[in-house]
mmCIF file of C-alpha atoms in Angstrom:
data_model
loop_
_atom_site.group_PDB
_atom_site.id
_atom_site.type_symbol
_atom_site.label_atom_id
_atom_site.label_comp_id
_atom_site.label_asym_id
_atom_site.label_seq_id
_atom_site.Cartn_x
_atom_site.Cartn_y
_atom_site.Cartn_z
ATOM 1 C CA MET A 14 0.000 0.000 0.000
ATOM 2 C CA CYS A 15 1.179 3.533 -0.720
ATOM 3 C CA ILE A 16 0.621 6.933 0.800
ATOM 4 C CA ARG A 17 -0.068 9.296 -2.069
ATOM 5 C CA ASP A 18 -0.579 13.043 -2.364
ATOM 6 C CA SER A 19 -0.017 15.638 -5.053
ATOM 7 C CA HIS A 20 3.752 15.606 -4.523
ATOM 8 C CA LYS A 21 4.915 12.081 -3.811
ATOM 9 C CA VAL A 22 4.109 8.404 -3.540
ATOM 10 C CA MET A 23 5.739 6.615 -0.618
ATOM 11 C CA PRO A 24 5.302 3.068 0.698
ATOM 12 C CA ALA A 25 2.985 3.248 3.711
ATOM 13 C CA GLU A 26 5.290 1.177 5.898
ATOM 14 C CA THR A 27 8.010 3.849 5.621
ATOM 15 C CA VAL A 28 5.864 6.889 6.382
ATOM 16 C CA GLY A 29 6.625 8.303 9.797
ATOM 17 C CA ARG A 30 9.863 6.376 10.309
ATOM 18 C CA PRO A 31 12.838 8.754 10.604
ATOM 19 C CA ASP A 32 15.646 7.876 8.205
ATOM 20 C CA LEU A 33 17.606 9.069 5.183
ATOM 21 C CA TYR A 34 15.649 8.194 2.035
ATOM 22 C CA GLN A 35 16.827 8.121 -1.555
ATOM 23 C CA VAL A 36 14.154 9.643 -3.788
ATOM 24 C CA ARG A 37 13.672 9.437 -7.543
ATOM 25 C CA LEU A 38 11.030 11.548 -9.259
ATOM 26 C CA ILE A 39 9.686 10.610 -12.691
ATOM 27 C CA ASN A 40 7.912 12.848 -15.174
ATOM 28 C CA PRO A 41 5.264 10.559 -16.744
ATOM 29 C CA ARG A 42 5.109 12.678 -19.917
ATOM 30 C CA ASP A 43 8.685 12.321 -21.128
ATOM 31 C CA LEU A 44 10.085 9.866 -18.534
ATOM 32 C CA THR A 45 12.856 12.230 -17.441
ATOM 33 C CA THR A 46 13.922 11.657 -13.860
ATOM 34 C CA GLY A 47 15.542 13.472 -10.982
ATOM 35 C CA MET A 48 17.164 12.134 -7.818
ATOM 36 C CA GLY A 49 17.523 13.501 -4.336
ATOM 37 C CA ALA A 50 17.668 12.708 -0.648
ATOM 38 C CA LEU A 51 14.903 13.072 1.931
ATOM 39 C CA PHE A 52 16.104 13.658 5.503
ATOM 40 C CA LEU A 53 13.292 12.680 7.861
ATOM 41 C CA LEU A 54 14.539 13.766 11.290
ATOM 42 C CA ARG A 55 13.154 13.682 14.815
ATOM 43 C CA PRO A 56 12.272 16.948 16.575
ATOM 44 C CA GLY A 57 15.165 18.011 18.734
ATOM 45 C CA THR A 58 17.817 16.927 16.240
ATOM 46 C CA LYS A 59 20.892 19.108 16.641
ATOM 47 C CA CYS A 60 22.437 20.519 13.477
ATOM 48 C CA VAL A 61 25.903 21.826 12.676
ATOM 49 C CA VAL A 62 25.883 24.294 9.784
ATOM 50 C CA PHE A 63 28.780 24.579 7.330
ATOM 51 C CA ASP A 64 29.288 27.368 4.831
ATOM 52 C CA CYS A 65 31.091 26.101 1.716
ATOM 53 C CA ASP A 66 33.308 28.575 -0.162
ATOM 54 C CA GLY A 67 36.221 29.733 1.953
ATOM 55 C CA THR A 68 35.081 27.466 4.780
ATOM 56 C CA LEU A 69 35.259 23.973 3.329
ATOM 57 C CA THR A 70 37.456 25.186 0.459
ATOM 58 C CA PRO A 71 40.475 27.524 0.762
ATOM 59 C CA GLY A 72 38.633 30.432 -0.863
ATOM 60 C CA ASP A 73 36.008 31.710 -3.281
ATOM 61 C CA GLU A 74 38.460 31.359 -6.165
ATOM 62 C CA GLU A 75 37.835 27.601 -6.150
ATOM 63 C CA VAL A 76 34.178 27.932 -7.120
ATOM 64 C CA VAL A 77 35.016 30.759 -9.549
ATOM 65 C CA LYS A 78 37.277 28.368 -11.451
ATOM 66 C CA GLN A 79 34.494 25.795 -11.588
ATOM 67 C CA PHE A 80 31.996 28.460 -12.674
ATOM 68 C CA LEU A 81 34.199 29.578 -15.568
ATOM 69 C CA LEU A 82 34.808 25.997 -16.689
ATOM 70 C CA SER A 83 31.104 25.132 -16.393
ATOM 71 C CA GLY A 84 30.376 27.777 -19.029
ATOM 72 C CA LEU A 85 32.443 25.651 -21.404
ATOM 73 C CA GLY A 86 31.002 22.364 -20.171
ATOM 74 C CA LEU A 87 34.378 21.486 -18.609
ATOM 75 C CA GLU A 88 33.578 21.709 -14.886
ATOM 76 C CA ASP A 89 34.569 18.063 -14.374
ATOM 77 C CA LEU A 90 38.165 18.917 -15.315
ATOM 78 C CA TYR A 91 38.790 20.786 -12.063
ATOM 79 C CA ASP A 92 38.310 19.499 -8.521
ATOM 80 C CA ALA A 93 38.036 22.340 -6.024
ATOM 81 C CA ARG A 94 40.570 22.015 -3.220
ATOM 82 C CA MET A 95 39.399 21.257 0.307
ATOM 83 C CA GLN A 96 40.549 22.848 3.542
ATOM 84 C CA ARG A 97 42.776 20.301 5.295
ATOM 85 C CA GLY A 98 40.724 18.445 7.889
ATOM 86 C CA ALA A 99 37.340 19.872 6.823
ATOM 87 C CA SER A 100 35.673 16.561 5.944
ATOM 88 C CA THR A 101 37.112 14.934 9.069
ATOM 89 C CA CYS A 102 35.495 17.671 11.168
ATOM 90 C CA ALA A 103 32.092 17.090 9.591
ATOM 91 C CA ARG A 104 32.368 13.313 9.979
ATOM 92 C CA LEU A 105 33.207 13.694 13.668
ATOM 93 C CA TRP A 106 30.011 15.664 14.239
ATOM 94 C CA ALA A 107 27.972 13.075 12.316
ATOM 95 C CA ALA A 108 29.538 10.261 14.354
ATOM 96 C CA LYS A 109 28.368 12.043 17.518
ATOM 97 C CA GLY A 110 24.795 12.092 16.189
ATOM 98 C CA TYR A 111 24.591 15.658 14.854
ATOM 99 C CA GLN A 112 23.079 16.483 11.461
ATOM 100 C CA CYS A 113 25.488 18.329 9.166
ATOM 101 C CA VAL A 114 23.858 21.014 7.011
ATOM 102 C CA TYR A 115 25.658 22.588 4.035
ATOM 103 C CA LEU A 116 24.400 26.151 3.556
ATOM 104 C CA SER A 117 25.947 28.260 0.816
ATOM 105 C CA GLY A 118 25.242 31.447 -1.097
ATOM 106 C CA ARG A 119 26.210 29.676 -4.331
ATOM 107 C CA GLN A 120 23.736 30.008 -7.177
ATOM 108 C CA GLY A 121 21.256 27.157 -7.457
ATOM 109 C CA SER A 122 22.691 26.040 -10.790
ATOM 110 C CA PHE A 123 25.668 24.742 -8.784
ATOM 111 C CA GLN A 124 23.553 22.216 -6.886
ATOM 112 C CA GLN A 125 24.860 19.238 -8.823
ATOM 113 C CA ILE A 126 28.501 20.297 -8.627
ATOM 114 C CA SER A 127 28.143 20.940 -4.888
ATOM 115 C CA ASN A 128 26.529 17.559 -4.189
ATOM 116 C CA ASN A 129 29.174 15.681 -6.137
ATOM 117 C CA TRP A 130 32.056 17.592 -4.530
ATOM 118 C CA LEU A 131 30.840 16.879 -1.001
ATOM 119 C CA MET A 132 30.376 13.188 -1.766
ATOM 120 C CA SER A 133 33.726 12.812 -3.519
ATOM 121 C CA HIS A 134 35.546 14.410 -0.569
ATOM 122 C CA ALA A 135 33.932 12.078 1.989
ATOM 123 C CA PHE A 136 31.681 14.590 3.761
ATOM 124 C CA PRO A 137 28.793 12.958 5.642
ATOM 125 C CA PRO A 138 25.254 13.179 4.220
ATOM 126 C CA GLY A 139 23.345 16.358 4.863
ATOM 127 C CA PRO A 140 20.949 18.821 3.258
ATOM 128 C CA VAL A 141 22.711 21.003 0.675
ATOM 129 C CA HIS A 142 20.877 24.321 0.456
ATOM 130 C CA LEU A 143 21.862 26.912 -2.170
ATOM 131 C CA THR A 144 20.172 30.062 -3.413
ATOM 132 C CA ARG A 145 17.416 29.720 -5.972
ATOM 133 C CA THR A 146 19.153 31.817 -8.617
ATOM 134 C CA GLY A 147 21.032 30.853 -11.757
ATOM 135 C CA VAL A 148 23.664 33.582 -11.420
ATOM 136 C CA PRO A 149 26.335 34.325 -8.803
ATOM 137 C CA THR A 150 25.123 36.086 -5.646
ATOM 138 C CA MET A 151 26.939 38.923 -3.893
ATOM 139 C CA PRO A 152 28.475 37.828 -0.575
ATOM 140 C CA VAL A 153 26.773 40.594 1.429
ATOM 141 C CA TYR A 154 24.344 40.305 4.329
ATOM 142 C CA ALA A 155 21.395 41.822 2.448
ATOM 143 C CA SER A 156 21.406 38.877 0.040
ATOM 144 C CA VAL A 157 23.397 35.877 1.250
ATOM 145 C CA GLY A 158 23.116 36.702 4.948
ATOM 146 C CA VAL A 159 19.337 37.060 4.898
ATOM 147 C CA PHE A 160 19.050 33.920 2.769
ATOM 148 C CA LYS A 161 21.001 31.926 5.369
ATOM 149 C CA VAL A 162 19.037 33.333 8.299
ATOM 150 C CA GLU A 163 15.727 32.445 6.666
ATOM 151 C CA TYR A 164 16.788 28.842 6.061
ATOM 152 C CA MET A 165 18.175 28.357 9.569
ATOM 153 C CA GLU A 166 14.977 29.811 11.052
ATOM 154 C CA GLU A 167 13.028 27.337 8.909
ATOM 155 C CA LEU A 168 15.044 24.466 10.390
ATOM 156 C CA LYS A 169 14.349 25.744 13.894
ATOM 157 C CA ASN A 170 10.630 26.120 13.188
ATOM 158 C CA LYS A 171 10.546 22.492 12.038
ATOM 159 C CA GLY A 172 12.004 21.328 15.345
ATOM 160 C CA CYS A 173 15.764 21.289 14.772
ATOM 161 C CA GLU A 174 18.309 23.006 16.999
ATOM 162 C CA ILE A 175 21.269 24.822 15.435
ATOM 163 C CA TYR A 176 24.058 23.765 17.796
ATOM 164 C CA ALA A 177 27.083 25.264 16.034
ATOM 165 C CA ALA A 178 28.187 26.770 12.749
ATOM 166 C CA TYR A 179 31.292 27.217 10.603
ATOM 167 C CA GLY A 180 31.935 30.113 8.255
ATOM 168 C CA ASN A 181 34.589 32.493 6.948
ATOM 169 C CA THR A 182 33.022 35.935 6.521
ATOM 170 C CA LEU A 183 31.538 38.750 8.585
ATOM 171 C CA THR A 184 28.261 37.953 6.849
ATOM 172 C CA ASP A 185 28.406 34.432 8.292
ATOM 173 C CA ILE A 186 29.114 35.764 11.790
ATOM 174 C CA LYS A 187 26.159 38.151 11.594
ATOM 175 C CA ALA A 188 23.799 35.497 10.203
ATOM 176 C CA TYR A 189 24.752 32.945 12.869
ATOM 177 C CA ASP A 190 24.281 35.551 15.597
ATOM 178 C CA ALA A 191 20.833 36.425 14.200
ATOM 179 C CA VAL A 192 19.568 32.874 14.822
ATOM 180 C CA GLY A 193 21.045 32.649 18.299
ATOM 181 C CA ILE A 194 24.113 30.473 17.770
ATOM 182 C CA PRO A 195 26.463 31.067 20.718
ATOM 183 C CA LYS A 196 29.600 32.977 19.794
ATOM 184 C CA GLU A 197 31.769 30.296 21.425
ATOM 185 C CA ARG A 198 30.343 27.831 18.873
ATOM 186 C CA THR A 199 30.622 30.216 15.923
ATOM 187 C CA TRP A 200 33.826 28.946 14.345
ATOM 188 C CA ILE A 201 35.389 31.076 11.634
ATOM 189 C CA VAL A 202 38.118 29.983 9.216
ATOM 190 C CA GLY A 203 40.493 32.568 7.764
ATOM 191 C CA PRO A 204 41.256 36.233 8.460
ATOM 192 C CA HIS A 205 37.878 37.115 10.008
ATOM 193 C CA GLY A 206 38.200 34.440 12.669
ATOM 194 C CA GLY A 207 37.920 35.965 16.146
ATOM 195 C CA GLU A 208 36.040 39.063 15.006
ATOM 196 C CA ASP A 209 32.823 40.098 16.749
ATOM 197 C CA GLY A 210 33.229 37.418 19.412
ATOM 198 C CA SER A 211 33.640 34.471 17.043
ATOM 199 C CA VAL A 212 36.326 31.802 17.448
ATOM 200 C CA LYS A 213 39.153 31.537 14.926
ATOM 201 C CA ILE A 214 40.045 27.954 13.969
ATOM 202 C CA ASP A 215 41.902 25.752 11.584
ATOM 203 C CA TYR A 216 40.406 22.295 11.294
ATOM 204 C CA GLU A 217 43.526 20.288 12.022
ATOM 205 C CA SER A 218 43.950 21.792 15.495
ATOM 206 C CA HIS A 219 40.212 22.161 16.112
ATOM 207 C CA ASN A 220 38.997 18.654 15.272
ATOM 208 C CA TYR A 221 40.144 16.978 18.481
ATOM 209 C CA SER A 222 37.996 19.367 20.515
ATOM 210 C CA VAL A 223 34.901 18.148 18.640
ATOM 211 C CA LEU A 224 35.460 14.778 20.300
ATOM 212 C CA THR A 225 36.403 16.007 23.758
ATOM 213 C CA ASP A 226 34.487 19.240 24.385
ATOM 214 C CA HIS A 227 30.995 18.489 23.085
ATOM 215 C CA PRO A 228 28.458 15.894 24.200
ATOM 216 C CA ASP A 229 26.938 13.275 21.948
ATOM 217 C CA ALA A 230 23.597 14.419 20.573
ATOM 218 C CA GLU A 231 20.650 13.490 22.773
ATOM 219 C CA VAL A 232 18.468 13.017 19.677
ATOM 220 C CA GLU A 233 20.735 11.280 17.193
ATOM 221 C CA ILE A 234 20.397 11.329 13.440
ATOM 222 C CA PRO A 235 18.322 8.288 12.408
ATOM 223 C CA TYR A 236 20.950 6.699 10.162
ATOM 224 C CA THR A 237 24.474 5.424 10.732
ATOM 225 C CA SER A 238 25.965 5.106 7.241
ATOM 226 C CA MET A 239 28.216 7.869 5.939
ATOM 227 C CA SER A 240 27.140 7.004 2.393
ATOM 228 C CA TRP A 241 24.978 9.415 0.426
ATOM 229 C CA GLY A 242 23.583 6.523 -1.607
ATOM 230 C CA PRO A 243 23.683 6.448 -5.416
ATOM 231 C CA VAL A 244 25.816 9.208 -6.918
ATOM 232 C CA PHE A 245 23.539 11.927 -8.294
ATOM 233 C CA LEU A 246 24.103 12.013 -12.038
ATOM 234 C CA GLY A 247 21.970 15.074 -12.670
ATOM 235 C CA GLU A 248 18.412 16.203 -13.155
ATOM 236 C CA ASP A 249 17.883 13.573 -15.852
ATOM 237 C CA ASP A 250 20.213 10.631 -15.358
ATOM 238 C CA THR A 251 18.490 8.039 -17.518
ATOM 239 C CA PHE A 252 16.651 9.493 -20.502
ATOM 240 C CA TYR A 253 19.518 10.122 -22.881
ATOM 241 C CA GLU A 254 21.313 6.934 -21.907
ATOM 242 C CA ARG A 255 18.305 4.806 -22.835
ATOM 243 C CA LYS A 256 17.799 6.403 -26.273
ATOM 244 C CA LEU A 257 14.475 4.647 -26.563
ATOM 245 C CA ASP A 258 12.723 4.333 -29.881
ATOM 246 C CA GLY A 259 9.116 5.503 -30.181
ATOM 247 C CA ALA A 260 7.540 2.089 -29.494
ATOM 248 C CA SER A 261 9.714 1.467 -26.420
ATOM 249 C CA ARG A 262 8.931 4.869 -24.990
ATOM 250 C CA HIS A 263 5.219 4.287 -25.531
ATOM 251 C CA ARG A 264 5.338 0.958 -23.664
ATOM 252 C CA LEU A 265 7.333 2.497 -20.798
ATOM 253 C CA LYS A 266 4.904 5.393 -20.489
ATOM 254 C CA LYS A 267 1.958 2.976 -20.482
ATOM 255 C CA ASN A 268 3.524 0.894 -17.716
ATOM 256 C CA LEU A 269 4.354 3.982 -15.654
ATOM 257 C CA ARG A 270 0.838 5.396 -15.921
ATOM 258 C CA GLN A 271 -0.636 2.026 -14.982
ATOM 259 C CA SER A 272 1.594 2.027 -11.910
ATOM 260 C CA LEU A 273 0.356 5.490 -10.958
ATOM 261 C CA ARG A 274 -3.268 4.398 -11.413
ATOM 262 C CA THR A 275 -2.615 1.414 -9.167
ATOM 263 C CA SER A 276 -1.271 3.726 -6.482
ATOM 264 C CA ALA A 277 -4.321 5.962 -6.864
ATOM 265 C CA GLU A 278 -6.629 3.039 -6.063
ATOM 266 C CA HIS A 279 -5.382 3.218 -2.480
ATOM 267 C CA ASP A 280 -6.375 6.857 -2.032
ATOM 268 C CA GLU A 281 -9.557 5.839 -0.224
ATOM 269 C CA ASP A 282 -7.385 4.296 2.502
ATOM 270 C CA PHE A 283 -5.283 7.412 2.931
ATOM 271 C CA GLU A 284 -6.921 8.813 6.062
ATOM 272 C CA GLU A 285 -6.981 5.445 7.814
ATOM 273 C CA VAL A 286 -3.330 4.732 7.098
ATOM 274 C CA GLN A 287 -2.311 8.280 7.969
ATOM 275 C CA GLN A 288 -3.927 8.028 11.393
ATOM 276 C CA GLU A 289 -2.367 4.624 11.994
ATOM 277 C CA GLN A 290 1.107 5.918 11.088
ATOM 278 C CA LYS A 291 0.629 9.029 13.199
ATOM 279 C CA GLY A 292 -0.255 6.882 16.189
ATOM 280 C CA THR A 293 2.836 4.758 15.636
ATOM 281 C CA ALA A 294 5.040 7.828 15.398
ATOM 282 C CA GLU A 295 3.535 9.359 18.556
ATOM 283 C CA ALA A 296 4.101 6.146 20.453
ATOM 284 C CA GLU A 297 7.729 6.062 19.328
ATOM 285 C CA MET A 298 8.413 9.708 20.088
ATOM 286 C CA GLY A 299 6.336 10.096 23.232
ATOM 287 C CA ARG A 300 6.032 13.783 22.349
ATOM 288 C CA GLY A 301 3.973 14.090 19.160
ATOM 289 C CA GLY A 302 3.988 12.778 15.647
ATOM 290 C CA ASP A 303 5.645 15.581 13.702
ATOM 291 C CA TYR A 304 8.962 14.947 12.016
ATOM 292 C CA VAL A 305 11.393 17.308 10.390
ATOM 293 C CA VAL A 306 11.679 16.976 6.622
#
């Protein structure tokens, strides 16, 4: 049986169970597909926020190089350098049960490059949230800073706690302060470290303190693997590879639509199953059935 609404179809037995889900969306008209990850977290999950450029990489010039090459379709020829110890830091937080969140003012067209870079450099799974623009954004508070504050407030409103954050600019310091992150857990890489009450760090000397100075998360992330799952190949990772002829595409469309009709037959059971799953979730949580998505 499936739970179905206007956005997704999910097996009923998985609804309400916190975990990291791999999601594939299919357009029934042309069969193009997109992949992603669904983080279903418990209320009270503690998050550690990481800026990307200049924080996980040595500087903004790394993404500029990729941006220039992407205009020529050559972005795969350059691998942006990583700050020494950055992925180790993130993995230590994940091992202690914290949810890593990657929050960057990069333009949204860099989503695929960002996902692949994080995976290839062994960062633990986490939401990757970029701006919704197709052009570079100015690294000033009025644009990037406000964007970051709004997303972190959204996480808090959904039940997460922002425990700590890493950045490299005055904009980061101001944004983290705006959502109430303590200055002693506002860690800044580079020349602005230590300004406005923040703490200047380099990862190699800082990482040991992650183990010794901070408790394990009371509400742990609901998964233990450091794997992101299948590598994201792009918005459409199957259509051009298949190169289906007209008859094959017609048969595949027919089968897909039949599958969707089969799912729709269970709509009449939606309310019953929803209530059953909500009861199960409330029993597990002991504090309500809402989860953070």
